């Protein structure tokens, strides 16, 4: 079970837990994907970014070769990706277009316009959640992409900027902070950070000769309660457990 995901009340609501991770397993992973979206749906699903280089792939943890791989139009720089309802949705960085995809084929079935940049994407089962590199997260119905509400993410009153890849886990928002080895757990109603996660122990396992990029990607297997983490151009996917390092 993941730790510390129950709603906080009273005085506890103002405390921020300091977490780190314990590595449960390591799985080989091609170091070519510039990982953007990353989630679990009967296997790991991943989007890789880059103009003229973006693609989607599906694979089982530990399988080096993907079960499926589909190219994204060269016009688009693939970003965050999530499953919502019966479809997958894929953000594009600056094109202001979200692609709707068939989960079986990874083929495009529709396009929806949105405003601003698209970075991270997640689903709470009712709405899609989108980050744009700021400290704001938008909640919206994908049928129209008109934001139903927004939250401003703060930690003890200080804005938390550069929110990137998102994952919805047991009623909380997990968000990577771009260009850092830190992630945060966010209360979806208030926008308050309830915990920070130090992911730097993962780097100590990676070969220092590898040209690895930033940490980018949480994937939650709800059925088996497994949490996966990887990064851009990382040769490994890690299965981890959260551990508390301070009171």
Tab-separated table of C-alpha atoms in Angstrom, residues 1-218:
chain	number	residue	atom	x	y	z
A	1	UNK	CA	0.000	0.000	0.000
A	2	UNK	CA	1.131	3.552	-0.661
A	3	UNK	CA	1.697	5.669	2.410
A	4	UNK	CA	0.119	8.934	3.494
A	5	UNK	CA	-2.627	9.245	0.938
A	6	UNK	CA	-5.517	9.653	3.348
A	7	UNK	CA	-7.089	13.135	3.542
A	8	UNK	CA	-5.551	15.340	6.217
A	9	UNK	CA	-7.732	17.302	8.623
A	10	UNK	CA	-7.309	19.972	11.283
A	11	UNK	CA	-3.763	20.960	12.204
A	12	UNK	CA	-2.383	18.056	10.170
A	13	UNK	CA	-3.642	19.709	6.986
A	14	UNK	CA	-0.853	22.290	7.280
A	15	UNK	CA	1.999	19.781	7.633
A	16	UNK	CA	4.032	18.621	4.656
A	17	UNK	CA	5.390	15.087	4.889
A	18	UNK	CA	8.894	14.411	3.590
A	19	UNK	CA	9.024	11.147	1.664
A	20	UNK	CA	11.633	9.177	-0.202
A	21	UNK	CA	11.444	5.868	-2.044
A	22	UNK	CA	12.496	2.281	-1.594
A	23	UNK	CA	13.337	0.467	-4.836
A	24	UNK	CA	11.392	-2.791	-5.105
A	25	UNK	CA	12.427	-3.847	-8.608
A	26	UNK	CA	14.313	-2.549	-11.620
A	27	UNK	CA	13.214	-3.235	-15.180
A	28	UNK	CA	15.221	-2.654	-18.366
A	29	UNK	CA	13.939	0.159	-20.571
A	30	UNK	CA	15.256	1.485	-23.893
A	31	UNK	CA	17.064	4.768	-23.302
A	32	UNK	CA	15.713	6.281	-26.524
A	33	UNK	CA	12.249	7.502	-25.349
A	34	UNK	CA	12.094	11.166	-24.346
A	35	UNK	CA	9.395	10.138	-21.883
A	36	UNK	CA	6.434	12.495	-21.539
A	37	UNK	CA	3.230	10.632	-20.654
A	38	UNK	CA	3.540	7.468	-18.566
A	39	UNK	CA	0.700	5.409	-17.090
A	40	UNK	CA	-0.442	1.837	-16.480
A	41	UNK	CA	-3.261	0.148	-18.382
A	42	UNK	CA	-2.727	-3.631	-18.399
A	43	UNK	CA	0.901	-2.711	-19.020
A	44	UNK	CA	2.917	0.472	-19.253
A	45	UNK	CA	1.869	3.064	-21.824
A	46	UNK	CA	4.311	5.808	-22.727
A	47	UNK	CA	4.547	8.809	-25.023
A	48	UNK	CA	7.898	10.032	-26.304
A	49	UNK	CA	8.329	13.652	-27.421
A	50	UNK	CA	10.153	15.528	-30.157
A	51	UNK	CA	9.079	17.137	-33.429
A	52	UNK	CA	9.271	14.491	-36.117
A	53	UNK	CA	10.238	11.941	-33.464
A	54	UNK	CA	7.150	11.564	-31.251
A	55	UNK	CA	5.616	8.150	-30.778
A	56	UNK	CA	3.492	6.058	-28.423
A	57	UNK	CA	4.312	2.634	-27.097
A	58	UNK	CA	2.887	-0.072	-24.872
A	59	UNK	CA	4.974	-2.704	-23.078
A	60	UNK	CA	5.077	-4.945	-20.036
A	61	UNK	CA	7.508	-4.100	-17.213
A	62	UNK	CA	10.749	-5.922	-17.975
A	63	UNK	CA	10.069	-6.309	-21.697
A	64	UNK	CA	12.693	-4.358	-23.627
A	65	UNK	CA	10.768	-4.441	-26.908
A	66	UNK	CA	7.318	-2.767	-27.002
A	67	UNK	CA	4.174	-4.739	-27.774
A	68	UNK	CA	2.979	-1.773	-29.831
A	69	UNK	CA	4.578	1.366	-31.187
A	70	UNK	CA	2.772	4.061	-33.161
A	71	UNK	CA	4.242	7.248	-34.600
A	72	UNK	CA	2.650	10.630	-33.896
A	73	UNK	CA	2.326	13.182	-36.702
A	74	UNK	CA	5.557	15.121	-37.269
A	75	UNK	CA	3.531	18.309	-36.706
A	76	UNK	CA	3.185	17.473	-33.020
A	77	UNK	CA	5.508	17.270	-30.027
A	78	UNK	CA	3.885	14.572	-27.861
A	79	UNK	CA	3.442	15.448	-24.195
A	80	UNK	CA	1.341	14.113	-21.300
A	81	UNK	CA	-0.977	11.175	-21.852
A	82	UNK	CA	-3.778	9.533	-19.839
A	83	UNK	CA	-6.649	7.099	-20.071
A	84	UNK	CA	-10.086	8.601	-19.485
A	85	UNK	CA	-13.275	6.648	-20.057
A	86	UNK	CA	-12.946	4.496	-23.158
A	87	UNK	CA	-10.177	6.569	-24.760
A	88	UNK	CA	-6.596	7.640	-24.375
A	89	UNK	CA	-5.811	11.341	-24.622
A	90	UNK	CA	-2.485	12.870	-25.660
A	91	UNK	CA	-1.419	16.479	-25.206
A	92	UNK	CA	0.807	18.294	-27.677
A	93	UNK	CA	3.279	20.810	-26.368
A	94	UNK	CA	2.621	24.080	-28.214
A	95	UNK	CA	0.118	23.014	-30.873
A	96	UNK	CA	-2.899	23.461	-28.577
A	97	UNK	CA	-4.391	20.197	-29.810
A	98	UNK	CA	-5.232	17.156	-27.731
A	99	UNK	CA	-5.444	13.879	-29.634
A	100	UNK	CA	-8.071	11.295	-28.744
A	101	UNK	CA	-6.791	7.753	-29.311
A	102	UNK	CA	-8.137	4.231	-29.531
A	103	UNK	CA	-6.615	2.274	-26.590
A	104	UNK	CA	-6.383	-0.917	-28.636
A	105	UNK	CA	-4.672	0.459	-31.722
A	106	UNK	CA	-3.161	3.740	-30.420
A	107	UNK	CA	-4.596	5.319	-33.559
A	108	UNK	CA	-6.049	8.824	-33.544
A	109	UNK	CA	-9.840	9.027	-33.382
A	110	UNK	CA	-10.309	12.757	-32.811
A	111	UNK	CA	-8.744	16.136	-32.076
A	112	UNK	CA	-9.762	18.695	-29.467
A	113	UNK	CA	-8.434	22.243	-29.208
A	114	UNK	CA	-7.278	23.780	-25.919
A	115	UNK	CA	-5.567	27.005	-24.883
A	116	UNK	CA	-1.964	27.397	-23.743
A	117	UNK	CA	0.762	24.797	-23.579
A	118	UNK	CA	0.166	21.144	-22.704
A	119	UNK	CA	2.567	19.398	-20.336
A	120	UNK	CA	1.144	16.748	-17.987
A	121	UNK	CA	-2.187	14.919	-18.136
A	122	UNK	CA	-4.086	12.654	-15.733
A	123	UNK	CA	-7.645	11.508	-15.066
A	124	UNK	CA	-9.529	11.365	-11.769
A	125	UNK	CA	-12.227	9.223	-13.407
A	126	UNK	CA	-14.574	12.182	-13.871
A	127	UNK	CA	-12.373	14.889	-15.363
A	128	UNK	CA	-9.037	15.296	-17.062
A	129	UNK	CA	-6.332	17.241	-15.231
A	130	UNK	CA	-3.770	19.257	-17.190
A	131	UNK	CA	-0.551	21.030	-16.237
A	132	UNK	CA	1.215	23.648	-18.364
A	133	UNK	CA	4.531	24.156	-16.587
A	134	UNK	CA	3.163	26.739	-14.153
A	135	UNK	CA	1.774	26.196	-10.645
A	136	UNK	CA	-1.776	25.741	-11.927
A	137	UNK	CA	-3.713	22.591	-12.766
A	138	UNK	CA	-6.904	22.714	-14.822
A	139	UNK	CA	-9.784	20.249	-14.471
A	140	UNK	CA	-12.029	19.805	-17.494
A	141	UNK	CA	-14.403	17.576	-19.415
A	142	UNK	CA	-12.600	16.389	-22.561
A	143	UNK	CA	-15.714	16.834	-24.696
A	144	UNK	CA	-15.171	20.570	-24.702
A	145	UNK	CA	-11.910	21.279	-22.877
A	146	UNK	CA	-13.504	24.235	-21.124
A	147	UNK	CA	-11.956	24.257	-17.652
A	148	UNK	CA	-14.537	23.545	-14.972
A	149	UNK	CA	-12.141	24.659	-12.269
A	150	UNK	CA	-8.494	25.383	-11.535
A	151	UNK	CA	-6.287	24.917	-8.527
A	152	UNK	CA	-3.190	26.914	-7.650
A	153	UNK	CA	-0.533	24.600	-6.211
A	154	UNK	CA	1.311	25.935	-3.170
A	155	UNK	CA	3.553	24.515	-0.476
A	156	UNK	CA	3.144	26.335	2.825
A	157	UNK	CA	2.020	29.433	0.954
A	158	UNK	CA	4.748	29.364	-1.718
A	159	UNK	CA	3.784	28.651	-5.357
A	160	UNK	CA	5.112	25.354	-6.725
A	161	UNK	CA	6.040	26.006	-10.355
A	162	UNK	CA	7.149	23.815	-13.260
A	163	UNK	CA	4.486	21.163	-12.604
A	164	UNK	CA	4.944	18.570	-15.310
A	165	UNK	CA	3.856	14.934	-15.611
A	166	UNK	CA	0.784	14.109	-13.494
A	167	UNK	CA	-0.693	10.937	-12.035
A	168	UNK	CA	-3.903	10.452	-10.030
A	169	UNK	CA	-3.281	7.991	-7.188
A	170	UNK	CA	-5.821	7.137	-4.497
A	171	UNK	CA	-7.474	10.538	-4.523
A	172	UNK	CA	-4.293	12.629	-4.709
A	173	UNK	CA	-2.346	14.268	-7.542
A	174	UNK	CA	1.262	13.233	-7.976
A	175	UNK	CA	3.309	15.752	-9.977
A	176	UNK	CA	6.890	15.775	-11.164
A	177	UNK	CA	8.694	19.105	-10.829
A	178	UNK	CA	10.530	19.702	-14.090
A	179	UNK	CA	14.339	19.887	-13.876
A	180	UNK	CA	14.412	18.524	-10.326
A	181	UNK	CA	14.530	15.139	-8.603
A	182	UNK	CA	11.583	16.197	-6.455
A	183	UNK	CA	7.925	15.361	-6.861
A	184	UNK	CA	4.938	16.497	-4.844
A	185	UNK	CA	1.621	15.057	-3.709
A	186	UNK	CA	-1.193	17.595	-4.029
A	187	UNK	CA	-4.617	17.862	-2.431
A	188	UNK	CA	-6.951	18.142	-5.460
A	189	UNK	CA	-9.408	20.431	-3.679
A	190	UNK	CA	-7.151	22.995	-2.048
A	191	UNK	CA	-4.050	22.751	-4.227
A	192	UNK	CA	-1.929	22.404	-1.091
A	193	UNK	CA	1.116	20.142	-1.235
A	194	UNK	CA	0.680	17.476	1.444
A	195	UNK	CA	3.968	15.662	0.813
A	196	UNK	CA	7.195	15.972	-1.141
A	197	UNK	CA	9.040	12.978	-2.577
A	198	UNK	CA	12.824	12.827	-2.905
A	199	UNK	CA	13.509	10.685	-5.979
A	200	UNK	CA	17.261	11.295	-6.059
A	201	UNK	CA	18.047	7.748	-4.789
A	202	UNK	CA	17.091	6.521	-8.260
A	203	UNK	CA	20.011	8.372	-9.797
A	204	UNK	CA	22.492	6.559	-7.581
A	205	UNK	CA	21.463	3.310	-9.240
A	206	UNK	CA	21.889	4.616	-12.782
A	207	UNK	CA	25.209	4.251	-14.556
A	208	UNK	CA	26.887	7.652	-14.371
A	209	UNK	CA	28.087	7.139	-17.944
A	210	UNK	CA	24.520	7.118	-19.170
A	211	UNK	CA	23.247	10.407	-20.609
A	212	UNK	CA	20.029	10.316	-18.620
A	213	UNK	CA	17.736	13.330	-18.566
A	214	UNK	CA	15.190	14.462	-15.965
A	215	UNK	CA	12.891	12.274	-13.905
A	216	UNK	CA	9.539	12.227	-15.655
A	217	UNK	CA	6.794	9.756	-15.033
A	218	UNK	CA	4.681	8.055	-12.390
